[in-house]
C-alpha positions as YAML, in Angstrom:
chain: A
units: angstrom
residues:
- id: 1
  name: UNK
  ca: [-72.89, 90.11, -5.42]
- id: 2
  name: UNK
  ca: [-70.71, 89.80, -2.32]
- id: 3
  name: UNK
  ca: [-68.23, 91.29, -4.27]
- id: 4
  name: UNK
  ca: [-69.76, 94.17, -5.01]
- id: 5
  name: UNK
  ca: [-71.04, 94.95, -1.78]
- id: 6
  name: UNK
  ca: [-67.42, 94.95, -0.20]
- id: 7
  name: UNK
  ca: [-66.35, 97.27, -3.19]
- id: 8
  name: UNK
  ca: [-69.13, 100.01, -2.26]
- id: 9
  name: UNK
  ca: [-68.44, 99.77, 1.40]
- id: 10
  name: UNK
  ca: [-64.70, 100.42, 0.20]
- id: 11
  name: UNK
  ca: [-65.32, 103.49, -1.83]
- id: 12
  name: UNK
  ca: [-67.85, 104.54, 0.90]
- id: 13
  name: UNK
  ca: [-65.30, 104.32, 3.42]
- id: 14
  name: UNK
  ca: [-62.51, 105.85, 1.38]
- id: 15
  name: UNK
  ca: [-64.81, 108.82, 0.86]
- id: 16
  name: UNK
  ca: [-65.49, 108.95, 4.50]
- id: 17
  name: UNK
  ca: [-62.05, 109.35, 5.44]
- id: 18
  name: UNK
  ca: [-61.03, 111.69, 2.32]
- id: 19
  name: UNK
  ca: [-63.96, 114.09, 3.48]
- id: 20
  name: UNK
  ca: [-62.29, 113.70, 7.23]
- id: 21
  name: UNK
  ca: [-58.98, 114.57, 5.86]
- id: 22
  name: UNK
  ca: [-60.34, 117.51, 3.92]
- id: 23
  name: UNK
  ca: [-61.85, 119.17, 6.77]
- id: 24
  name: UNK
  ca: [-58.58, 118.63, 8.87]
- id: 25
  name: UNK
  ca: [-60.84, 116.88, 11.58]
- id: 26
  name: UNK
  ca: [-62.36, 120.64, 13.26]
- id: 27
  name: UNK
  ca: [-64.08, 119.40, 16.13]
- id: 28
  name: UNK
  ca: [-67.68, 121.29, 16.52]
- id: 29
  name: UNK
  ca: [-67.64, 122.06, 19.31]
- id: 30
  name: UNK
  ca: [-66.70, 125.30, 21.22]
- id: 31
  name: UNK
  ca: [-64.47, 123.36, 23.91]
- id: 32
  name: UNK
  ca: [-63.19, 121.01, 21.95]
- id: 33
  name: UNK
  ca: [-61.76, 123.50, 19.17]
- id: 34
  name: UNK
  ca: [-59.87, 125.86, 21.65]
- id: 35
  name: UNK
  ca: [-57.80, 122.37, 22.86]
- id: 36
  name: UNK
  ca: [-57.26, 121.23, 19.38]
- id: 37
  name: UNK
  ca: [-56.14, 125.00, 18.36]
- id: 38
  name: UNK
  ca: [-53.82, 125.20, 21.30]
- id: 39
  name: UNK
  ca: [-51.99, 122.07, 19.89]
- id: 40
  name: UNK
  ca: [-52.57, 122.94, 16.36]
- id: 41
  name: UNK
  ca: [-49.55, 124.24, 14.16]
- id: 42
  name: UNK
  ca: [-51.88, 125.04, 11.72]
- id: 43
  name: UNK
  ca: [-53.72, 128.09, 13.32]
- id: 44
  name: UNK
  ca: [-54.63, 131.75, 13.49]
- id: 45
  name: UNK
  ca: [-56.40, 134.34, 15.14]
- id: 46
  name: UNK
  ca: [-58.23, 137.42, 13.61]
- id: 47
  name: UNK
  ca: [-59.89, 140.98, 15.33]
- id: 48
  name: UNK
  ca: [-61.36, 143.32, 13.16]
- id: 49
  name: UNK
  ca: [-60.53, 146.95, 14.75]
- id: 50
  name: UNK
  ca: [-62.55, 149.56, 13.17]
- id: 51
  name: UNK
  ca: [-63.29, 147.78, 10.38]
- id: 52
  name: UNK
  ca: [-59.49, 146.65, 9.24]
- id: 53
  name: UNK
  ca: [-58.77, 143.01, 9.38]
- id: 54
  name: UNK
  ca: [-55.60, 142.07, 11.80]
- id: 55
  name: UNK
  ca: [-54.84, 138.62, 11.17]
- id: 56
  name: UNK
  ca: [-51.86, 136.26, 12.88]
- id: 57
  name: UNK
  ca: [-51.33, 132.65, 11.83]
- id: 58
  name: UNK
  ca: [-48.89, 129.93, 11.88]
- id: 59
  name: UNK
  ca: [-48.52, 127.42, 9.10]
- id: 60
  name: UNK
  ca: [-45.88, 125.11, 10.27]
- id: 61
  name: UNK
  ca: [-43.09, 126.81, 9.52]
- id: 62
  name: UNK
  ca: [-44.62, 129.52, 8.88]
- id: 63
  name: UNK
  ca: [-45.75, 132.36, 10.25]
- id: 64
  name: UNK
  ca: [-47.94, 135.71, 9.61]
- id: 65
  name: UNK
  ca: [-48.93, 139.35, 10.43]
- id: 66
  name: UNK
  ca: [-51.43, 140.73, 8.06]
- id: 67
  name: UNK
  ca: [-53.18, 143.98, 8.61]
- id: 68
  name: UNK
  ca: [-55.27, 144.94, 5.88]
- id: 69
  name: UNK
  ca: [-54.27, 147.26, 3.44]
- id: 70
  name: UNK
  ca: [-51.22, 148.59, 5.42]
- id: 71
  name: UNK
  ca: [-48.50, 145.67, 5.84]
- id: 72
  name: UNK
  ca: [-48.06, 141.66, 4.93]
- id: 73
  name: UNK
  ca: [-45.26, 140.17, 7.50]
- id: 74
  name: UNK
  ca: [-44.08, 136.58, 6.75]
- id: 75
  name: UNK
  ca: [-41.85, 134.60, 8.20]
- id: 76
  name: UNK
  ca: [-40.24, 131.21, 6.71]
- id: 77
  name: UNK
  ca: [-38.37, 129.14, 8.33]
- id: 78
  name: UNK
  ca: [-35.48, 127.01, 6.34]
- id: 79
  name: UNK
  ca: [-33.29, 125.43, 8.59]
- id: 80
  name: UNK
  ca: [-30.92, 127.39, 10.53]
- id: 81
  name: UNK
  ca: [-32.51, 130.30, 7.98]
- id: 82
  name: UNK
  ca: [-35.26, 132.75, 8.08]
- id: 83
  name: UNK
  ca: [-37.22, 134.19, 4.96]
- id: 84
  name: UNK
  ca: [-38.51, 137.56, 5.70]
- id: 85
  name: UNK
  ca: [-41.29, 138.73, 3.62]
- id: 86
  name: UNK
  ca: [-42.63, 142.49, 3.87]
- id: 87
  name: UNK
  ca: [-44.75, 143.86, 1.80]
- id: 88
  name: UNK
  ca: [-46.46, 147.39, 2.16]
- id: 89
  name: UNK
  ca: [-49.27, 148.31, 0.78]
- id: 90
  name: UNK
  ca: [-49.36, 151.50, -1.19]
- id: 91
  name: UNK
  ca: [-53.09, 153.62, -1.67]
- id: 92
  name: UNK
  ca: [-52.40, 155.44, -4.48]
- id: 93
  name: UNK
  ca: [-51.34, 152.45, -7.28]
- id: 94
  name: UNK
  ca: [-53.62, 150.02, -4.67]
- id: 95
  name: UNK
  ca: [-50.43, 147.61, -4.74]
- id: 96
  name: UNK
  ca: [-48.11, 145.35, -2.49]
- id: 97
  name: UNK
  ca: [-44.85, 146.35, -2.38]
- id: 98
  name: UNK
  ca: [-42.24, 143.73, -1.23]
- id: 99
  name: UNK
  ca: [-39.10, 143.60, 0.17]
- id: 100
  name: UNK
  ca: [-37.10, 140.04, 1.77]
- id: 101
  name: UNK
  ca: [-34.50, 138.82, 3.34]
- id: 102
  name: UNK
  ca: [-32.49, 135.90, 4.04]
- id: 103
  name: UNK
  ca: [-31.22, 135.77, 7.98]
- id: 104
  name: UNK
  ca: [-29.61, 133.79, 10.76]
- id: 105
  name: UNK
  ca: [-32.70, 132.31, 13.00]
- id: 106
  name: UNK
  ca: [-30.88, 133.62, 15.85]
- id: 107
  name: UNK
  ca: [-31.28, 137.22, 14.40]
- id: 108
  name: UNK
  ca: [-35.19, 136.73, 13.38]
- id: 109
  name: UNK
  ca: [-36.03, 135.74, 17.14]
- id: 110
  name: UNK
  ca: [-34.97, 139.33, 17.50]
- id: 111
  name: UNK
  ca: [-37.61, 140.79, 14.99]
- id: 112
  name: UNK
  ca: [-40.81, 142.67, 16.41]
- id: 113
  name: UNK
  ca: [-43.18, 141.29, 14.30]
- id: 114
  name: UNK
  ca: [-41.91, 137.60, 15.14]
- id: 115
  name: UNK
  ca: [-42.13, 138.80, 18.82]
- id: 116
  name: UNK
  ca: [-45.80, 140.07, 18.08]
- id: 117
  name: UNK
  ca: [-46.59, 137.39, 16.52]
- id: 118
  name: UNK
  ca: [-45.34, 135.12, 19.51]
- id: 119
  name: UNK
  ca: [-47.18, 137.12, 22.06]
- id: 120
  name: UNK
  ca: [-50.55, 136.68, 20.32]
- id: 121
  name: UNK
  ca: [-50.44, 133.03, 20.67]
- id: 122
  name: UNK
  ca: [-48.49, 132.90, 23.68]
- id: 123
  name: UNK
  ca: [-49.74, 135.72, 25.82]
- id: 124
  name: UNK
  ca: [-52.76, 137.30, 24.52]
- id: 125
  name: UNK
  ca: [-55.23, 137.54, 27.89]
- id: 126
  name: UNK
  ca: [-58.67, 137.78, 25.33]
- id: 127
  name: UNK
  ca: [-57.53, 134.32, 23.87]
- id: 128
  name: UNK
  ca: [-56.24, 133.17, 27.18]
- id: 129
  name: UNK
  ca: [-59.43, 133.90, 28.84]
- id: 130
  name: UNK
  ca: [-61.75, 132.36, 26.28]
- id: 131
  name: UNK
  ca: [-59.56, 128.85, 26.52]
- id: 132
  name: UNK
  ca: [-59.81, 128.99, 30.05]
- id: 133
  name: UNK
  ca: [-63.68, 129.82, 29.59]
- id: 134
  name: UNK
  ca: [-64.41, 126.83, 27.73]
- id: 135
  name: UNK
  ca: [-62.18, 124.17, 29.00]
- id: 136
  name: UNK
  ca: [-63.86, 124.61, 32.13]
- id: 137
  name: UNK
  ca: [-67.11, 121.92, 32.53]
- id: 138
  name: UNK
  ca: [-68.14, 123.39, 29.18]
- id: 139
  name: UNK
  ca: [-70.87, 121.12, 29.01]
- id: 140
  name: UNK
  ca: [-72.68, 122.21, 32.48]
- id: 141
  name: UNK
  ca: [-71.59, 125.75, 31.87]
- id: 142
  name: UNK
  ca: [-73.20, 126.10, 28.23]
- id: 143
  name: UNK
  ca: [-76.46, 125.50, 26.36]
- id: 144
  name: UNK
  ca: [-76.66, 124.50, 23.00]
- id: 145
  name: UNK
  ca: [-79.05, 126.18, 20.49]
- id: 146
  name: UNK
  ca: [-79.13, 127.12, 16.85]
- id: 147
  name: UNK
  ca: [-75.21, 126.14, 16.77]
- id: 148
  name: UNK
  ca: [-74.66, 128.53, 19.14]
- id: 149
  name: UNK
  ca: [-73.21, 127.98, 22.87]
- id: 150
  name: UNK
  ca: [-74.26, 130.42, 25.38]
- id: 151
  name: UNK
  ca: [-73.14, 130.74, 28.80]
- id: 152
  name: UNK
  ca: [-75.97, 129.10, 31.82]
- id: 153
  name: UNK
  ca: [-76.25, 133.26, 33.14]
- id: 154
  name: UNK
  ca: [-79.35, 135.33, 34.08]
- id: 155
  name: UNK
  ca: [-77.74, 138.68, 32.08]
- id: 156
  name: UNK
  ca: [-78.59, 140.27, 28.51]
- id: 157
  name: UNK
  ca: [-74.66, 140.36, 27.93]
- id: 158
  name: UNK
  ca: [-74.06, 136.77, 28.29]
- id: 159
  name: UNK
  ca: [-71.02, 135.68, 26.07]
- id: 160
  name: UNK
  ca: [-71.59, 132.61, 23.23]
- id: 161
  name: UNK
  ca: [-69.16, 130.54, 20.92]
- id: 162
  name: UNK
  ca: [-70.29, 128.97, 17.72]
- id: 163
  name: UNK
  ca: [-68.04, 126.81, 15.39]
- id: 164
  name: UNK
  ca: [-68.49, 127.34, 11.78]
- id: 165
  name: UNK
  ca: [-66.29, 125.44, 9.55]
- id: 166
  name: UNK
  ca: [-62.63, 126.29, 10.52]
- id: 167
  name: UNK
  ca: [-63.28, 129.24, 12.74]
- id: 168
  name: UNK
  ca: [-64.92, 129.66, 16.10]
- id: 169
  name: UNK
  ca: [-66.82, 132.73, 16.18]
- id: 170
  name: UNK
  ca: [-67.98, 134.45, 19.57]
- id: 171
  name: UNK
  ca: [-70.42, 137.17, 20.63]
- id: 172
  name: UNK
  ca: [-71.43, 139.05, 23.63]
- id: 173
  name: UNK
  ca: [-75.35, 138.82, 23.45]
- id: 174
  name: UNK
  ca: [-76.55, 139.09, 20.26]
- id: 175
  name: UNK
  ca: [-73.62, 141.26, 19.30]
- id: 176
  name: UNK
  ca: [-71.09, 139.01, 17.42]
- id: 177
  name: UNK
  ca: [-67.09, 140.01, 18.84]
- id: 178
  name: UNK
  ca: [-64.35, 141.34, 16.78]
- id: 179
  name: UNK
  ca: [-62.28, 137.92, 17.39]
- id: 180
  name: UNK
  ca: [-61.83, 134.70, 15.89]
- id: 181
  name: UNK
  ca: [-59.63, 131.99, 16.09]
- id: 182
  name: UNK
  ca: [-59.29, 129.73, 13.12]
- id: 183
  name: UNK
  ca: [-57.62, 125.91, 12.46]
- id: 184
  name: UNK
  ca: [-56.15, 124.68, 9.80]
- id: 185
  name: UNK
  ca: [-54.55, 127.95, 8.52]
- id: 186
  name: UNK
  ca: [-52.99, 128.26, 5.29]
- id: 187
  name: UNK
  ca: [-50.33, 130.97, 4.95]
- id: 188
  name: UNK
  ca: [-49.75, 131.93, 0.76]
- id: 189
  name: UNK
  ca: [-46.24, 133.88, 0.17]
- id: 190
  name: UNK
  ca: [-47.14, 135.76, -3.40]
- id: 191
  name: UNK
  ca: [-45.07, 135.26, -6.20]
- id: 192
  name: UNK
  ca: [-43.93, 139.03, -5.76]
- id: 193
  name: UNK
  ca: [-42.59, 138.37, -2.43]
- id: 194
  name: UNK
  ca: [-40.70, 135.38, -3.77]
- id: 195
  name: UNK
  ca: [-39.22, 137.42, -6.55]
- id: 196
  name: UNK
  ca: [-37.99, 140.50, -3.87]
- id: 197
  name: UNK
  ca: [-35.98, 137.32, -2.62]
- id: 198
  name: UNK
  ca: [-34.07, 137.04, -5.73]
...
């Protein structure tokens, strides 16, 4: 019997920390995301602009510039050499069409999009702002309700964060905002992007 009880506490406890794993540990809440994204290598941010998706992300050594259905930028790093992965979209057939490279990392520093891509995550004064929003005594500056976190103000326009699985989400009011940051970001290089390699 005693047996038994010490294996189901095992698998119980094995199934805890496999669940932990699988979720990649996404703290819930608000303040506590925008620290662990700051540190994260596994992150990205997205801002829908009339309706078209702009999305940057790094994946280790990885990195991204999406905008939907115009361009697909990836980066990969190998060593002392870069992948680079574009891929255009084209309306008429509806496809991807790819083109990559193989470069010095030297030369890639030099690349707009990797310089875009840098200045998102290392300059961007909306994401800046909302960090420095939150990290600041979150917990007497915010009120919890229906997941949401609003801001302790006495105005119609007051700005809230809610965490929902790997993305914090954020609104002004009741109107949700364009931008959202995301953890444990996965960055896919398609098969047709490998092949324009060959």
């Amino acid at each position: 019997m005693k047996k038994k009880l010490v294996l189901v506490v095992a698998v119980i406890l094995i199934a805890v920390t496999a669940c932990a794993l699988l979720v990649g540990c996404v703290p819930n809440r608000p303040d506590r995301f925008v620290g662990t994204w700051l540190k994260s290598n596994h992150k990205g941010a997205v801002v829908e602009i009339s309706g078209v998706r702009n999305e940057v992300g790094i994946d280790g050594k990885k990195m991204s510039l999406y905008i939907e259905n115009f361009m697909n930028f990836i980066i990969e790093e190998k060593s002392s050499k870069v992948n680079i992965y574009t891929g255009m979209y084209k309306p008429i057939s509806k496809e991807w069409a790819w083109t990559a490279v193989t470069i010095e990392k030297t030369e890639a520093d030099k690349d707009n999009n990797k310089q875009t891509i840098d200045s998102i995550f290392n300059d961007n004064a909306d994401i800046k702002k909302l960090v420095e929003d939150l990290q600041t005594a979150f917990s007497e500056n915010f009120t919890e309700k229906d997941g949401w976190w609003t801001a302790n103000a006495d105005t119609k326009d007051v700005v809230g964060y809610k965490v929902e699985g790997n993305e914090l989400l954020t609104r002004i009011g009741e109107v949700q905002s364009p931008l959202k940051l995301m953890l444990n970001y996965k960055i896919t290089i398609p098969a047709e992007a490998k092949e324009a390699l060959k």
